Coordinates of C-alpha atoms and ligand atoms in Angstrom, one line a residue:
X1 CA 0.0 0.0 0.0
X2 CA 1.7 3.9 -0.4
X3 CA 0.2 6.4 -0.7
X4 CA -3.1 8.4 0.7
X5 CA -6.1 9.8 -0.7
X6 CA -6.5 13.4 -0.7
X7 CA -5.3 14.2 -4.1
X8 CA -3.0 17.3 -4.4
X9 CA -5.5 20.2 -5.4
X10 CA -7.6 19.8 -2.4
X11 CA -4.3 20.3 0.3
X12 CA -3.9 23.9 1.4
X13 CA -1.8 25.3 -0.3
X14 CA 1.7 25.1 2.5
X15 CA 1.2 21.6 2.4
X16 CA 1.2 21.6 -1.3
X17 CA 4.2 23.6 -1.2
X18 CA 6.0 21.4 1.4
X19 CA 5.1 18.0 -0.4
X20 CA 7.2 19.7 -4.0
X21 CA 9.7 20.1 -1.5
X22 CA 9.9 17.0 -0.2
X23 CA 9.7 15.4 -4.1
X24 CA 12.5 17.9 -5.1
X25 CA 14.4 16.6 -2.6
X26 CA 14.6 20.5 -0.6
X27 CA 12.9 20.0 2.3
X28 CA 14.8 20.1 5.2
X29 CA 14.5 17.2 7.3
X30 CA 15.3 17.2 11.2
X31 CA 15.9 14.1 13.1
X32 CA 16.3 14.6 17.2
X33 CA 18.3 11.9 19.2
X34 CA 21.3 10.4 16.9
X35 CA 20.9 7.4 18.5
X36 CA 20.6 3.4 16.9
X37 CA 17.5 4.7 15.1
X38 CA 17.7 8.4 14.6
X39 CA 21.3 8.6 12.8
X40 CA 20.9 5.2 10.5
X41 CA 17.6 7.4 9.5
X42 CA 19.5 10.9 9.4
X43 CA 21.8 8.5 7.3
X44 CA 19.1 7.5 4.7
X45 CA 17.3 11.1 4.3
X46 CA 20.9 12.1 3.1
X47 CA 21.8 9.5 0.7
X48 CA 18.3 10.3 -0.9
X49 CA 19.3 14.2 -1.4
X50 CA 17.6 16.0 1.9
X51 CA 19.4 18.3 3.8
X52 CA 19.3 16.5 7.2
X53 CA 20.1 18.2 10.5
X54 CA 21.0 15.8 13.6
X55 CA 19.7 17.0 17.1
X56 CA 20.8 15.3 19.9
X57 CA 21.0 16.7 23.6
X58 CA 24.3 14.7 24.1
X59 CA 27.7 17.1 23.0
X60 CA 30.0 14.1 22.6
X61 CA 27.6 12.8 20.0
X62 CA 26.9 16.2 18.3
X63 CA 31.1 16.9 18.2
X64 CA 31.7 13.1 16.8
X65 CA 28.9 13.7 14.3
X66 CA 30.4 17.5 13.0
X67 CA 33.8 15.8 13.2
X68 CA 32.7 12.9 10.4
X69 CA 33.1 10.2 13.5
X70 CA 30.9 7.4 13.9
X71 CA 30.0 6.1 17.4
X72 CA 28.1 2.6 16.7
X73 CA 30.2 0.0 15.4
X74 CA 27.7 -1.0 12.0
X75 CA 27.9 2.7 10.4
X76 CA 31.4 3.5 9.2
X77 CA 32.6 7.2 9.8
X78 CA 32.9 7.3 5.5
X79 CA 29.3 7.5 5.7
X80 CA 29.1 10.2 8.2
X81 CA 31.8 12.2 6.4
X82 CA 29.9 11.4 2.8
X83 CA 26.5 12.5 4.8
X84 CA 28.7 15.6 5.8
X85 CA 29.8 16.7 2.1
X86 CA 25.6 17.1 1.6
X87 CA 25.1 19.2 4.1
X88 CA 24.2 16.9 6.9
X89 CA 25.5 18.5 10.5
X90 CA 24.3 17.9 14.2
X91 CA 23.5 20.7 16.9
X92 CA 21.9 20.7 20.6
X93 CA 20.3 23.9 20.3
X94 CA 16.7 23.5 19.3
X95 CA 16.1 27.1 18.0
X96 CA 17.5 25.4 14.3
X97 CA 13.9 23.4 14.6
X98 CA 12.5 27.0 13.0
X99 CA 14.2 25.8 9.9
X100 CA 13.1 22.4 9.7
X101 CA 10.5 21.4 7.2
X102 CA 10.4 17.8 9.0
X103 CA 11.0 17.1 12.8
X104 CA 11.6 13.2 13.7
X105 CA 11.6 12.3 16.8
X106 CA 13.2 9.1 18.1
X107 CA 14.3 9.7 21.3
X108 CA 14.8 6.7 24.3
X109 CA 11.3 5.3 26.0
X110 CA 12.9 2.9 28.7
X111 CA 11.0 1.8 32.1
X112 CA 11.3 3.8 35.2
X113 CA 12.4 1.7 38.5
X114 CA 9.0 0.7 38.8
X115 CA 8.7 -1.2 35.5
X116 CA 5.9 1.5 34.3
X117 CA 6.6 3.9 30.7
X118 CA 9.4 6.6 31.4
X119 CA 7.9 9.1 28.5
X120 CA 10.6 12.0 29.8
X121 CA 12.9 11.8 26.6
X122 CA 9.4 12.7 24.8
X123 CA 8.0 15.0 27.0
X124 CA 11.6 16.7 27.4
X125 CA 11.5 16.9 23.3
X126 CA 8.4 18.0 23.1
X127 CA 8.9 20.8 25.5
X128 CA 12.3 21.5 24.1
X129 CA 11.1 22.1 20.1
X130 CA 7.6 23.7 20.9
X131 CA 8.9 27.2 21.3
X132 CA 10.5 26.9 17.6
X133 CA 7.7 25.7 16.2
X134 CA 6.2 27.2 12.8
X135 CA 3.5 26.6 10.8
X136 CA 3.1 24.0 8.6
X137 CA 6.1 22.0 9.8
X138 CA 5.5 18.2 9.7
X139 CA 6.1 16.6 12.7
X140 CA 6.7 12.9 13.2
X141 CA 7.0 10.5 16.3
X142 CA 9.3 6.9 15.9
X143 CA 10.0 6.3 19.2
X144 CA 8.3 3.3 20.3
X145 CA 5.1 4.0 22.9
X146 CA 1.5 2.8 24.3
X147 CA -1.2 3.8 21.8
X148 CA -2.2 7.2 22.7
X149 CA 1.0 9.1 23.2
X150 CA 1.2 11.2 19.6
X151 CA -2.3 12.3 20.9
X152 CA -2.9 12.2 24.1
X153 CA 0.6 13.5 24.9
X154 CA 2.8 14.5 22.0
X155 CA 0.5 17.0 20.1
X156 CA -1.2 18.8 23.0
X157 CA 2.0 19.3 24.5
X158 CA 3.3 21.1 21.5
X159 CA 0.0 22.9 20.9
X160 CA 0.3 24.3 24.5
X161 CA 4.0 25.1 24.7
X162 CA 4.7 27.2 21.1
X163 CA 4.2 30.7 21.4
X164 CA 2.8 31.0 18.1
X165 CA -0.2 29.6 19.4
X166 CA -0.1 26.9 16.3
X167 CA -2.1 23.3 16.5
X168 CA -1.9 20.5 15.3
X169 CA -4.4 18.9 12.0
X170 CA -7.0 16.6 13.7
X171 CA -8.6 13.7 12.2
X172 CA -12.3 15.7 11.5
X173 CA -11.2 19.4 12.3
X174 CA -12.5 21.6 10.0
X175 CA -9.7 24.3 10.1
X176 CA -9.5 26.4 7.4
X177 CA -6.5 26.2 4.5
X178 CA -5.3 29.3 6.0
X179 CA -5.3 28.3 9.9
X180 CA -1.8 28.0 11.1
X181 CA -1.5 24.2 11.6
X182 CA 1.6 22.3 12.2
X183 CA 1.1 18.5 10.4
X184 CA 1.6 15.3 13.0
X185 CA 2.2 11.9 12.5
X186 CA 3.2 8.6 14.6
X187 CA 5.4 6.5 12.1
X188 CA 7.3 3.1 14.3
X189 CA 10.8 2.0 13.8
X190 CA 11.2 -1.4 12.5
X191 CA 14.4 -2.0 12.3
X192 CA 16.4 -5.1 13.4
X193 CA 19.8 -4.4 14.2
X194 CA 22.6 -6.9 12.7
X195 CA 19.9 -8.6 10.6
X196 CA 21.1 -7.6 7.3
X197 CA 18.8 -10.0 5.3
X198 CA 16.5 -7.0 4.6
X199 CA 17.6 -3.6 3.3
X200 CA 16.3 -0.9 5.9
X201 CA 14.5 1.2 3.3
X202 CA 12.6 -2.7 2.4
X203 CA 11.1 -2.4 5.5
X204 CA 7.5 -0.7 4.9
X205 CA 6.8 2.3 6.4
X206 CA 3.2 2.0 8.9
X207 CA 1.8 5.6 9.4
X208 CA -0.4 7.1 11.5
X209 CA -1.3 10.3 10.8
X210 CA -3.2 13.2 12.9
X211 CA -5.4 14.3 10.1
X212 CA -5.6 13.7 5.5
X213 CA -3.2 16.2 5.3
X214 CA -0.9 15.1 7.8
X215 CA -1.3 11.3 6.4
X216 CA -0.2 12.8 2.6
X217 CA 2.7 14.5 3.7
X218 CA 4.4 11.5 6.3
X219 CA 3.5 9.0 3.0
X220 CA 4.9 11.2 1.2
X221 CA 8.3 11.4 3.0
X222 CA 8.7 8.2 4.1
X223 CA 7.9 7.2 0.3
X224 CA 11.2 9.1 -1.1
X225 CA 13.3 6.7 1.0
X226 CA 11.7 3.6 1.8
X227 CA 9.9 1.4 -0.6
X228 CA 6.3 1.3 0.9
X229 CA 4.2 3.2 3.2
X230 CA 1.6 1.8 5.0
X231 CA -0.8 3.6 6.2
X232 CA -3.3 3.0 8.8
X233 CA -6.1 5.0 10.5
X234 CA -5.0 6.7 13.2
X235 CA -1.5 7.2 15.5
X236 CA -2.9 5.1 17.5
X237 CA -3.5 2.6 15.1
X238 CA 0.2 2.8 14.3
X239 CA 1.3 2.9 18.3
X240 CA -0.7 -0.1 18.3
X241 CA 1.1 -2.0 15.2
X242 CA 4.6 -1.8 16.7
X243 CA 3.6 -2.6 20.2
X244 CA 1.8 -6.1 18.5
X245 CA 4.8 -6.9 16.8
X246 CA 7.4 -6.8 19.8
X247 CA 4.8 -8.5 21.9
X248 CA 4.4 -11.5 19.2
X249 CA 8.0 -11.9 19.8
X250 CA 8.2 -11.7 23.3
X251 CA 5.1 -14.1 23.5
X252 CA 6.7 -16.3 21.6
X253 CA 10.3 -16.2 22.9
X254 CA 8.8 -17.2 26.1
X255 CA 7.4 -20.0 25.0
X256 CA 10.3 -21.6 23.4
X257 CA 12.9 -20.8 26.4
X258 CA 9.9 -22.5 28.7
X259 CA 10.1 -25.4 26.4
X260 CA 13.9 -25.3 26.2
X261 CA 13.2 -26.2 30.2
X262 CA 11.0 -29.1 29.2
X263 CA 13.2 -30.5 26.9
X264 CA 15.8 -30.8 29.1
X265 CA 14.6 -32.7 31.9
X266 CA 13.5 -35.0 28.9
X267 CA 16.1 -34.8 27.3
X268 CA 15.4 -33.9 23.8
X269 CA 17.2 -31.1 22.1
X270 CA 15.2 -28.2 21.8
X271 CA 17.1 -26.6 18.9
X272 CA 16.5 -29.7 16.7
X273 CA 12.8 -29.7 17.6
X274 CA 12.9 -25.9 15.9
X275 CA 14.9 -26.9 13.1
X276 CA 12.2 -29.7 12.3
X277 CA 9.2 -27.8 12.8
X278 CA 10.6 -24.7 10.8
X279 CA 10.4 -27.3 7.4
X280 CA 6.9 -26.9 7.9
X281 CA 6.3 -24.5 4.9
X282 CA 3.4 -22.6 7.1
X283 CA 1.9 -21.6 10.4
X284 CA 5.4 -21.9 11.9
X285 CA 7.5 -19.1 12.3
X286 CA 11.5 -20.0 14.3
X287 CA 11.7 -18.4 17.3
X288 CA 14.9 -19.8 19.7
X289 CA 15.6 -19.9 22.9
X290 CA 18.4 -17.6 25.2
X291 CA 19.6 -16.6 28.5
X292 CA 17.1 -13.8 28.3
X293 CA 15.5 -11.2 27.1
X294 CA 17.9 -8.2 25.8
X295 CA 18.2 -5.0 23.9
X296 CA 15.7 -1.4 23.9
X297 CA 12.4 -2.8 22.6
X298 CA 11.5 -6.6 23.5
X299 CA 11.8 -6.5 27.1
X300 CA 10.6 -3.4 27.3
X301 CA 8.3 -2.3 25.4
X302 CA 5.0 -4.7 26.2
X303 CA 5.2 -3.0 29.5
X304 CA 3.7 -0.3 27.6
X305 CA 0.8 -1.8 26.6
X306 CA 0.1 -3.5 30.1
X307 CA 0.5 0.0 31.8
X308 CA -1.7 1.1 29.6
X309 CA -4.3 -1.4 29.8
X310 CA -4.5 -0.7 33.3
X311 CA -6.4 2.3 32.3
X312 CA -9.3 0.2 30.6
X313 CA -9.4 -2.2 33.7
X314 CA -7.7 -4.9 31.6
X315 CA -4.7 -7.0 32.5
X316 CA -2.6 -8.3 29.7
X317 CA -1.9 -12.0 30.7
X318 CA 0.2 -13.0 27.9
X319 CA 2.0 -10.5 28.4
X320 CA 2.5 -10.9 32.2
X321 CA 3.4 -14.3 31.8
X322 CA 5.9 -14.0 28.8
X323 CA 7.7 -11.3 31.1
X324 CA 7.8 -13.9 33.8
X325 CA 9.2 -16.6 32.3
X326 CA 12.1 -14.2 30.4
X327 CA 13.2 -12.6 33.2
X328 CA 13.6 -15.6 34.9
X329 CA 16.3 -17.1 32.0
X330 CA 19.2 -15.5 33.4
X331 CA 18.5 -16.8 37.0
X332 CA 18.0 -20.2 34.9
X333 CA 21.4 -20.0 33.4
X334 CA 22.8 -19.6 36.4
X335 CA 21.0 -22.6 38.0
X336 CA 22.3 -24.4 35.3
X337 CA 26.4 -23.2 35.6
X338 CA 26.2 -24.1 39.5
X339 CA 24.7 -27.6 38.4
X340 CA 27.4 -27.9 36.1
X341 CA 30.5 -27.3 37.9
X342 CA 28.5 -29.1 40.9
X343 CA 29.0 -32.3 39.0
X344 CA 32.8 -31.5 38.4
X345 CA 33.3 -31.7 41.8
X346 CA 33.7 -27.5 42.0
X347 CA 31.1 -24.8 44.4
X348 CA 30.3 -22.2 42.2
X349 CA 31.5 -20.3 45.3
X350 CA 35.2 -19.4 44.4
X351 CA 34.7 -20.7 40.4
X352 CA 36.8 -18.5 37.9
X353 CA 33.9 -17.8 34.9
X354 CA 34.6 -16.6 31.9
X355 CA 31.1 -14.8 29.8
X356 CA 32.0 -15.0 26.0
X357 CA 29.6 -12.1 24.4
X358 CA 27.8 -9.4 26.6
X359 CA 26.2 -7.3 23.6
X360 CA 22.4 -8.2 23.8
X361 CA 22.6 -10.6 20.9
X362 CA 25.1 -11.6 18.5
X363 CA 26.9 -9.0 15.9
X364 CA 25.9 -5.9 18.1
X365 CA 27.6 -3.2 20.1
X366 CA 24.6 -2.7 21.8
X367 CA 24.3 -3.6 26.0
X368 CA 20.9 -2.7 26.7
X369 CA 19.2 -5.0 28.9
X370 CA 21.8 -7.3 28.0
X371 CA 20.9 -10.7 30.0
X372 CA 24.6 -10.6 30.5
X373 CA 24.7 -8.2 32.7
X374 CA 22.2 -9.8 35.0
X375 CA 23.5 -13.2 34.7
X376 CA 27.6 -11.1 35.6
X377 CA 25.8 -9.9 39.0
X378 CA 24.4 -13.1 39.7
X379 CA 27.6 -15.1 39.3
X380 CA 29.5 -12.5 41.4
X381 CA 26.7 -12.5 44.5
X382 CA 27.4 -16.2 44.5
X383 CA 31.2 -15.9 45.0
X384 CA 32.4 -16.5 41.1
X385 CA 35.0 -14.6 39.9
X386 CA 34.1 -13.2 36.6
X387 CA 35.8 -11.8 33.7
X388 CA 34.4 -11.1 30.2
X389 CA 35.2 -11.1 26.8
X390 CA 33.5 -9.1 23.8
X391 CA 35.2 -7.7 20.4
X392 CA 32.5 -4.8 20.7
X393 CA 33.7 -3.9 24.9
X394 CA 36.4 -3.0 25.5
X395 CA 34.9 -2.1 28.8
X396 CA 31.8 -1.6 30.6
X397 CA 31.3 0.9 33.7
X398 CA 28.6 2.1 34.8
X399 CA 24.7 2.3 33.5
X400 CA 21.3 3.0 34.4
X401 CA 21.3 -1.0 36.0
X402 CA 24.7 -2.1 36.6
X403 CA 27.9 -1.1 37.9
X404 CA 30.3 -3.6 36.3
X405 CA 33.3 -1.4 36.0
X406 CA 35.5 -4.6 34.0
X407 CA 37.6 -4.8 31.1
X408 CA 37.5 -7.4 28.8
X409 CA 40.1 -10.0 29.2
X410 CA 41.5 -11.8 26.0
X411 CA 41.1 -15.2 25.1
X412 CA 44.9 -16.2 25.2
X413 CA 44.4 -18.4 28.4
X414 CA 41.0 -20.3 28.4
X415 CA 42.1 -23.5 30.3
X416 CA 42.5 -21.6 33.5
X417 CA 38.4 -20.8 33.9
X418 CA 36.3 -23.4 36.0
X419 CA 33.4 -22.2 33.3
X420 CA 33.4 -20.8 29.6
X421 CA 29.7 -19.4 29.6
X422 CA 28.7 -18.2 25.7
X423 CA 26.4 -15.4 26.2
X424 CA 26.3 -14.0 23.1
X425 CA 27.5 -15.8 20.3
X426 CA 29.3 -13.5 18.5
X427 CA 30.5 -14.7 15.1
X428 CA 33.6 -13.5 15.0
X429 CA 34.4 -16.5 18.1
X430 CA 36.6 -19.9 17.0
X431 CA 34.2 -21.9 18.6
X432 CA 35.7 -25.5 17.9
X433 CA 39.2 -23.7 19.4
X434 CA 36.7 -22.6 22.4
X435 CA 35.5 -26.3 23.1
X436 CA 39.0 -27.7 22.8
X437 CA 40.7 -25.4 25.3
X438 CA 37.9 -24.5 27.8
X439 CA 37.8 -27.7 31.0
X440 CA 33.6 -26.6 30.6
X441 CA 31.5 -24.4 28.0
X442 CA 27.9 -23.5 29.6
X443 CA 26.7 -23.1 26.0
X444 CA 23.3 -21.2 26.2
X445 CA 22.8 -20.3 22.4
X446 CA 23.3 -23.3 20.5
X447 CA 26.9 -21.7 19.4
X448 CA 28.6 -25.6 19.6
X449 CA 26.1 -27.0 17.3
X450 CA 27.4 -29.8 15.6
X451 CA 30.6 -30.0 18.1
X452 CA 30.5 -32.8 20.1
X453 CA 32.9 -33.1 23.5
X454 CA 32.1 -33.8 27.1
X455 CA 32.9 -30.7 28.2
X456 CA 30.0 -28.5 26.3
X457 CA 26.8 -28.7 28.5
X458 CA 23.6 -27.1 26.6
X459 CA 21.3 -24.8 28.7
Ligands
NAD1 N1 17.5 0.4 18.7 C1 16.6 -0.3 18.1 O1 16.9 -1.3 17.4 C2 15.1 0.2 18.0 C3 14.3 -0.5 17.1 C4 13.0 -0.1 17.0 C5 12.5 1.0 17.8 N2 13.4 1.6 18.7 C6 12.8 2.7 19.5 O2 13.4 3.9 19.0 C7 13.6 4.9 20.1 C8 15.0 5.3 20.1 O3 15.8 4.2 20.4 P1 17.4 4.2 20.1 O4 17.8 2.8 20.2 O5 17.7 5.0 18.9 O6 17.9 5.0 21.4 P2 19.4 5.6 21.7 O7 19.5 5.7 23.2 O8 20.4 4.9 20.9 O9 19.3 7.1 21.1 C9 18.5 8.1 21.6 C10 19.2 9.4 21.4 O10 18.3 10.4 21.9 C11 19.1 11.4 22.5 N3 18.2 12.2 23.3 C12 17.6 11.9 24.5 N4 16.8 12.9 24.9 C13 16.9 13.9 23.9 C14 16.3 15.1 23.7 N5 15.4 15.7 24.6 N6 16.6 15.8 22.6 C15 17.5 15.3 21.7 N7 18.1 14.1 21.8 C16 17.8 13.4 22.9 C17 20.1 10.6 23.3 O11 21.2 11.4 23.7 C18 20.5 9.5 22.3 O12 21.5 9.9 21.5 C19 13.1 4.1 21.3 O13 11.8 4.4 21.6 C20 13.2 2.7 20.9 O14 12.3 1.9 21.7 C21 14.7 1.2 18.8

């Protein structure tokens, strides 16, 4: 599906204006928070011609970015300094929003300490640009949220807060041509980091639009660099879309790591199992199972939806339960270690563990929710001693849930752990070389397939 409805001739006539801007390629696009999302994105705008400006409330990013430096491992700095020769630059002062013709917002939407939506980074945004605001500008949100933010939150928070006194296109409003409107859109992020199966601008586009002007103008943006739009009723609609795809995987995550459980008490190898049913040419989609739940959206984001329930007296179940049973996995893994080195004759008390991969998932420079970390702490309140290795750490301190404060040792010396634990499988690791050398490898991603040796023990 691209595309919407109104045709051309019936937009007024700013928004007409804007859309030849945005087919001639000379609409300014901003993009605030250069994060994983917001700079591949700033990325793609500029290799399809827009002038892209970066805004990002972090000055060691902004300085990297104007210096043609790259801080996340998959985009080479050539494509920031190539980005840089067309114009693109990064700022922290919002008062360059005036000049945007596009604002897109992807800014961080983690959990507070009491598991419930931290919408600060939004509300922070929205506060932040509203002042700048003029009319006419398109404004989109990406950052992933419960349905209802873009309009129960995002848009009356910049109609209130811009001196201007502009508001936003509603769905049904009957505001004249003239009437100084600014255009608003919810549009999720879909991306998958490390898979590089699909091309990111393959991945349609869903949009959610305030109002038939606003839908026209987000299809038509999103159009110039990705290869299909899809739009859907409302924001909502859209909030909705993203938050039902992360919770499919969650749900179904949980499911396998519960039957990972089962199939090791009866001894059946779950991976196999998967491997069989995925020849099933329909109604099975491969999910596998892990030492837990990592990275910024699938451990997080259902909450969202389950906060928000609450609101319409409704509890979430599958929800609830999938979060139970992937929380638990690291606790599991650990279970599984102490079993381990139990039957070697060693207390876990005292054990020298080594955690191959900490990234959330393999290929990544990305710790977020990393199970690793949890499973780190774990091992360390029962008396291990643990060291780490990852190609994308060199270290880890200190972050919003841990306090490691390690280095990452090399691999020269694997024979003197109690415990080689893979974590992440990383596919830059020699694992045959891993099995031969390691006394035990706690192998919780099916990294050894196909390598057989007493020593690997499957969890
Ligand atoms: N990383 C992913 O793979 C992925 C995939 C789909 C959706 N998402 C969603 O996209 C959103 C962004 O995620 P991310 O991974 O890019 O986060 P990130 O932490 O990598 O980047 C966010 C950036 O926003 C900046 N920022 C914070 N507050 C700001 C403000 N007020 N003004 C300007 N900049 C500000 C931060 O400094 C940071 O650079 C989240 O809602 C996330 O759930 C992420």
């Amino acid at each position: 599906m691209t595309g919407a409805s109104t045709s051309s001739a019936q937009l007024p006539e700013a928004a007409r204006g804007l859309l030849a801007r945005i087919a001639d390629r000379s609409a300014r696009i901003g993009i605030v928070g250069m994060g994983y999302v917001g700079l591949p994105l700033a990325l793609l705008f500029s290799e399809e011609g827009f002038r892209v400006t970066g805004f990002d409330v972090d000055p060691v990013k902004v300085a990297a970015l104007n210096s043609g430096n790259s801080y996340i491992v998959r985009i080479p700095a050539a494509e920031i300094q190539a980005a840089r020769t067309r114009g693109f630059s990064a700022t922290g002062d919002y008062a360059a929003i005036s000049a945007i013709d596009a604002v897109i917002i992807c800014v961080p939407t983690p959990l507070n300490e009491f598991h419930e939506p931290d919408l600060s980074y939004i509300t922070g945004t929205a506060s932040a640009i509203a002042p700048h605001l003029r009319p006419h500008q398109l404004i989109i949100l990406e950052s992933t949220t419960y349905p209802g933010t873009t309009g129960e939150l995002l848009i009356p928070l910049l109609n209130k807060g811009n001196p201007a006194g502009l508001c936003a296109e509603s769905a049904g409003s009957a505001a004249a041509p003239e009437a100084p409107l600014f255009y608003a859109a919810f549009s999720p992020e879909r991306e998958d980091p490390g898979n590089d199966t699909v091309a990111r601008r393959d991945i349609p586009k869903v949009i959610g639009a305030a109002g038939p002007v606003s839908r026209q103008l987000a299809c038509a943006l999103y159009g110039s660099i990705f290869s299909g739009t899809v739009p859907v009723s409302s924001p909502a609609a859209a909030e909705m879309t993203k938050l039902l795809e992360n919770i499919y995987r969650c749900v179904n995550i949980a499911l396998v790591n519960e039957l990972k459980q089962l199939c090791e008490r009866m001894d059946i190898d779950i991976f196999e199992v998967i491997d069989a049913a995925k020849t099933k040419p329909f109604g099975f989609q491969a999910f596998y199972p892990g030492p837990g739940l990592g990275g910024h959206c699938i451990p997080i984001d259902p909450f969202y939806l389950s906060w928000k329930a609450r609101e319409f007296d409704f509890r979430t179940r599958f929800i609830e339960l999938a979060g139970e049973i992937n929380t638990q996995m690291p606790y599991y893994v650990v279970e599984r270690t102490g079993e381990a080195l139990n039957q070697r004759r060693k207390p876990l008390q005292g054990a020298k563990i080594l955690i191959l991969g900490i990234a959330y998932k393999r290929d990544i420079d990305d710790l977020r929710e990393s199970p690793a970390l949890t499973i780190i702490e774990l091992l360390r309140r029962r008396g291990a001693a643990v060291a780490y290795n990852d190609p994308y750490f060199a270290r880890v301190g200190q972050g919003r849930h841990y306090a490691l404060n390690m280095g990452c040792t090399p691999l020269d010396n694997l024979a003197e752990y109690d415990a080689v634990l893979i974590v992440t499988d990383h596919s830059s690791y020699d694992y045959p070389r891993i099995v031969r050398e390691s006394q035990l490898v706690i192998d919780t991603r099916n990294a050894t397939k196909g390598l057989a040796s007493p020593s690997i023990v499957r969890c």
